[in-house]
Amino acid sequence: MRPTSLFDQHPTFTPHPTAPLSQEFARLAQHMGWRKGSHEWRANKRRAYLQEFARHWGEDASRLDVWRRLCADVGVVEGEAGLGSVTKCKKALKTVHVNLVELVDAIRVGRRVRRFRNVAELKAYTNAGKNRVFPRDVAKEDGFVNVLLRVLS
């Protein structure tokens, strides 16, 4: 059984499960009247992203199969990286630069996630558009995603 998502908790809202999470959250926030940047908006955005990561990668950060899937999701090729342990997966992911909002959106819509050559390129892209900044506290808390967190300041 699929865990209840933030979207499921609002019966007057019809979610589109294959639409980008960033767009779906914006639609829900507008539907519910949550003012962008308000405490309620931030808390619900955080919940939506935590639930989405749990939906795709689970919550058990000790599982090698899930780490391998995350590697594959961001384009790390197992043969090249030797992904025989969680530690090797984490090491391989430390060299990958992806926008975390786009990562979630790409998984939801079934497309490849864009990789950046370095942190500077990732920073320029992230800062150039709206809704490209991932909630930092979610990334720090989630066992799978914090390995992809980059300092962009």
mmCIF file of C-alpha atoms in Angstrom:
data_model
loop_
_atom_site.group_PDB
_atom_site.id
_atom_site.type_symbol
_atom_site.label_atom_id
_atom_site.label_comp_id
_atom_site.label_asym_id
_atom_site.label_seq_id
_atom_site.Cartn_x
_atom_site.Cartn_y
_atom_site.Cartn_z
ATOM 1 C CA MET A 1 0.000 0.000 0.000
ATOM 2 C CA ARG A 2 1.289 3.438 -0.971
ATOM 3 C CA PRO A 3 1.876 5.797 1.977
ATOM 4 C CA THR A 4 -0.507 8.721 2.248
ATOM 5 C CA SER A 5 0.962 11.790 0.619
ATOM 6 C CA LEU A 6 0.369 15.432 1.391
ATOM 7 C CA PHE A 7 -1.785 15.591 -1.739
ATOM 8 C CA ASP A 8 -3.987 12.695 -0.581
ATOM 9 C CA GLN A 9 -4.735 14.541 2.650
ATOM 10 C CA HIS A 10 -6.692 17.222 0.805
ATOM 11 C CA PRO A 11 -9.771 15.571 -0.728
ATOM 12 C CA THR A 12 -10.778 18.685 -2.680
ATOM 13 C CA PHE A 13 -7.443 18.623 -4.542
ATOM 14 C CA THR A 14 -6.910 16.290 -7.495
ATOM 15 C CA PRO A 15 -3.208 15.431 -7.759
ATOM 16 C CA HIS A 16 -1.409 14.454 -10.930
ATOM 17 C CA PRO A 17 1.126 11.812 -9.755
ATOM 18 C CA THR A 18 3.321 12.081 -12.855
ATOM 19 C CA ALA A 19 3.507 15.873 -12.868
ATOM 20 C CA PRO A 20 6.632 17.551 -11.457
ATOM 21 C CA LEU A 21 6.434 17.834 -7.670
ATOM 22 C CA SER A 22 7.377 21.508 -7.807
ATOM 23 C CA GLN A 23 4.326 22.230 -9.996
ATOM 24 C CA GLU A 24 2.016 20.002 -7.988
ATOM 25 C CA PHE A 25 3.028 21.653 -4.732
ATOM 26 C CA ALA A 26 2.497 25.108 -6.254
ATOM 27 C CA ARG A 27 -0.984 24.028 -7.398
ATOM 28 C CA LEU A 28 -1.816 22.614 -3.960
ATOM 29 C CA ALA A 29 -0.525 25.719 -2.189
ATOM 30 C CA GLN A 30 -2.675 27.931 -4.396
ATOM 31 C CA HIS A 31 -5.678 25.628 -3.897
ATOM 32 C CA MET A 32 -5.248 25.739 -0.120
ATOM 33 C CA GLY A 33 -4.447 29.459 0.027
ATOM 34 C CA TRP A 34 -0.978 28.985 1.557
ATOM 35 C CA ARG A 35 0.960 32.199 1.126
ATOM 36 C CA LYS A 36 4.378 31.536 -0.429
ATOM 37 C CA GLY A 37 7.087 31.706 2.214
ATOM 38 C CA SER A 38 4.654 31.495 5.133
ATOM 39 C CA HIS A 39 5.281 29.009 7.936
ATOM 40 C CA GLU A 40 2.420 26.829 6.690
ATOM 41 C CA TRP A 41 3.735 26.911 3.105
ATOM 42 C CA ARG A 42 7.305 26.012 4.184
ATOM 43 C CA ALA A 43 6.153 23.213 6.518
ATOM 44 C CA ASN A 44 3.968 21.653 3.842
ATOM 45 C CA LYS A 45 6.652 21.947 1.162
ATOM 46 C CA ARG A 46 9.066 20.188 3.503
ATOM 47 C CA ARG A 47 6.524 17.418 4.110
ATOM 48 C CA ALA A 48 5.836 17.010 0.395
ATOM 49 C CA TYR A 49 9.526 16.544 -0.415
ATOM 50 C CA LEU A 50 10.173 14.172 2.501
ATOM 51 C CA GLN A 51 7.204 12.045 1.455
ATOM 52 C CA GLU A 52 8.336 12.050 -2.168
ATOM 53 C CA PHE A 53 11.815 10.816 -1.268
ATOM 54 C CA ALA A 54 10.320 8.116 0.942
ATOM 55 C CA ARG A 55 8.051 7.112 -1.932
ATOM 56 C CA HIS A 56 10.931 6.728 -4.392
ATOM 57 C CA TRP A 57 13.851 5.615 -2.255
ATOM 58 C CA GLY A 58 12.292 4.492 1.024
ATOM 59 C CA GLU A 59 13.589 5.354 4.449
ATOM 60 C CA ASP A 60 16.148 2.608 5.124
ATOM 61 C CA ALA A 61 19.509 4.184 4.274
ATOM 62 C CA SER A 62 21.328 0.909 4.985
ATOM 63 C CA ARG A 63 19.964 -0.847 1.866
ATOM 64 C CA LEU A 64 22.534 -1.271 -0.889
ATOM 65 C CA ASP A 65 19.876 -1.919 -3.539
ATOM 66 C CA VAL A 66 18.339 1.495 -2.897
ATOM 67 C CA TRP A 67 21.718 3.250 -3.005
ATOM 68 C CA ARG A 68 22.403 1.540 -6.319
ATOM 69 C CA ARG A 69 19.014 2.696 -7.632
ATOM 70 C CA LEU A 70 19.766 6.283 -6.572
ATOM 71 C CA CYS A 71 23.116 6.029 -8.360
ATOM 72 C CA ALA A 72 21.362 4.792 -11.488
ATOM 73 C CA ASP A 73 18.757 7.555 -11.176
ATOM 74 C CA VAL A 74 21.495 10.211 -11.351
ATOM 75 C CA GLY A 75 23.441 8.435 -14.095
ATOM 76 C CA VAL A 76 26.212 6.714 -12.148
ATOM 77 C CA VAL A 77 27.084 3.579 -14.117
ATOM 78 C CA GLU A 78 27.666 0.590 -11.846
ATOM 79 C CA GLY A 79 30.432 -0.975 -13.941
ATOM 80 C CA GLU A 80 32.479 2.210 -13.871
ATOM 81 C CA ALA A 81 31.905 3.024 -10.208
ATOM 82 C CA GLY A 82 32.079 -0.463 -8.644
ATOM 83 C CA LEU A 83 28.977 -0.027 -6.499
ATOM 84 C CA GLY A 84 29.540 -3.065 -4.275
ATOM 85 C CA SER A 85 28.819 -1.315 -0.976
ATOM 86 C CA VAL A 86 26.866 1.591 0.460
ATOM 87 C CA THR A 87 30.173 3.371 1.072
ATOM 88 C CA LYS A 88 31.189 3.010 -2.593
ATOM 89 C CA CYS A 89 27.797 4.337 -3.693
ATOM 90 C CA LYS A 90 28.132 7.355 -1.414
ATOM 91 C CA LYS A 91 31.644 7.991 -2.703
ATOM 92 C CA ALA A 92 30.419 7.847 -6.301
ATOM 93 C CA LEU A 93 27.526 10.203 -5.520
ATOM 94 C CA LYS A 94 29.880 12.778 -3.957
ATOM 95 C CA THR A 95 31.167 13.480 -7.470
ATOM 96 C CA VAL A 96 27.691 14.016 -8.938
ATOM 97 C CA HIS A 97 26.135 17.480 -9.141
ATOM 98 C CA VAL A 98 22.357 17.553 -9.655
ATOM 99 C CA ASN A 99 19.641 20.005 -8.769
ATOM 100 C CA LEU A 100 17.602 18.180 -6.103
ATOM 101 C CA VAL A 101 14.283 19.720 -7.164
ATOM 102 C CA GLU A 102 14.935 18.533 -10.704
ATOM 103 C CA LEU A 103 15.942 15.095 -9.429
ATOM 104 C CA VAL A 104 12.549 14.601 -7.792
ATOM 105 C CA ASP A 105 10.732 16.037 -10.793
ATOM 106 C CA ALA A 106 12.685 13.839 -13.232
ATOM 107 C CA ILE A 107 11.850 10.677 -11.277
ATOM 108 C CA ARG A 108 8.158 11.624 -11.154
ATOM 109 C CA VAL A 109 7.856 12.348 -14.871
ATOM 110 C CA GLY A 110 10.189 9.575 -16.047
ATOM 111 C CA ARG A 111 13.025 11.545 -17.599
ATOM 112 C CA ARG A 112 16.780 11.610 -17.075
ATOM 113 C CA VAL A 113 18.057 14.031 -14.494
ATOM 114 C CA ARG A 114 20.399 16.765 -15.692
ATOM 115 C CA ARG A 115 23.929 16.532 -14.317
ATOM 116 C CA PHE A 116 26.233 19.509 -13.959
ATOM 117 C CA ARG A 117 29.997 19.416 -14.437
ATOM 118 C CA ASN A 118 30.784 21.199 -11.172
ATOM 119 C CA VAL A 119 29.277 23.053 -8.223
ATOM 120 C CA ALA A 120 29.675 26.446 -9.925
ATOM 121 C CA GLU A 121 27.556 25.309 -12.877
ATOM 122 C CA LEU A 122 24.952 23.824 -10.510
ATOM 123 C CA LYS A 123 24.886 27.049 -8.480
ATOM 124 C CA ALA A 124 24.396 29.230 -11.557
ATOM 125 C CA TYR A 125 21.532 27.060 -12.756
ATOM 126 C CA THR A 126 19.865 26.800 -9.344
ATOM 127 C CA ASN A 127 20.038 30.529 -8.671
ATOM 128 C CA ALA A 128 18.833 31.465 -12.166
ATOM 129 C CA GLY A 129 15.284 30.155 -11.844
ATOM 130 C CA LYS A 130 12.282 30.040 -9.600
ATOM 131 C CA ASN A 131 11.518 26.927 -7.553
ATOM 132 C CA ARG A 132 14.947 25.370 -8.042
ATOM 133 C CA VAL A 133 16.069 25.535 -4.421
ATOM 134 C CA PHE A 134 15.497 22.346 -2.451
ATOM 135 C CA PRO A 135 14.576 22.639 1.247
ATOM 136 C CA ARG A 136 17.993 22.241 2.898
ATOM 137 C CA ASP A 137 16.619 20.781 6.120
ATOM 138 C CA VAL A 138 14.959 17.980 4.125
ATOM 139 C CA ALA A 139 18.198 17.149 2.328
ATOM 140 C CA LYS A 140 20.156 17.134 5.579
ATOM 141 C CA GLU A 141 17.581 14.885 7.225
ATOM 142 C CA ASP A 142 17.111 12.363 4.433
ATOM 143 C CA GLY A 143 19.781 9.658 4.458
ATOM 144 C CA PHE A 144 19.835 9.248 0.678
ATOM 145 C CA VAL A 145 19.671 12.827 -0.416
ATOM 146 C CA ASN A 146 22.137 14.492 1.931
ATOM 147 C CA VAL A 147 25.005 12.897 -0.005
ATOM 148 C CA LEU A 148 23.867 14.960 -3.015
ATOM 149 C CA LEU A 149 23.577 18.212 -1.039
ATOM 150 C CA ARG A 150 26.019 20.885 -2.189
ATOM 151 C CA VAL A 151 26.885 24.247 -0.643
ATOM 152 C CA LEU A 152 25.902 26.867 -3.223
ATOM 153 C CA SER A 153 26.776 30.051 -1.348
#
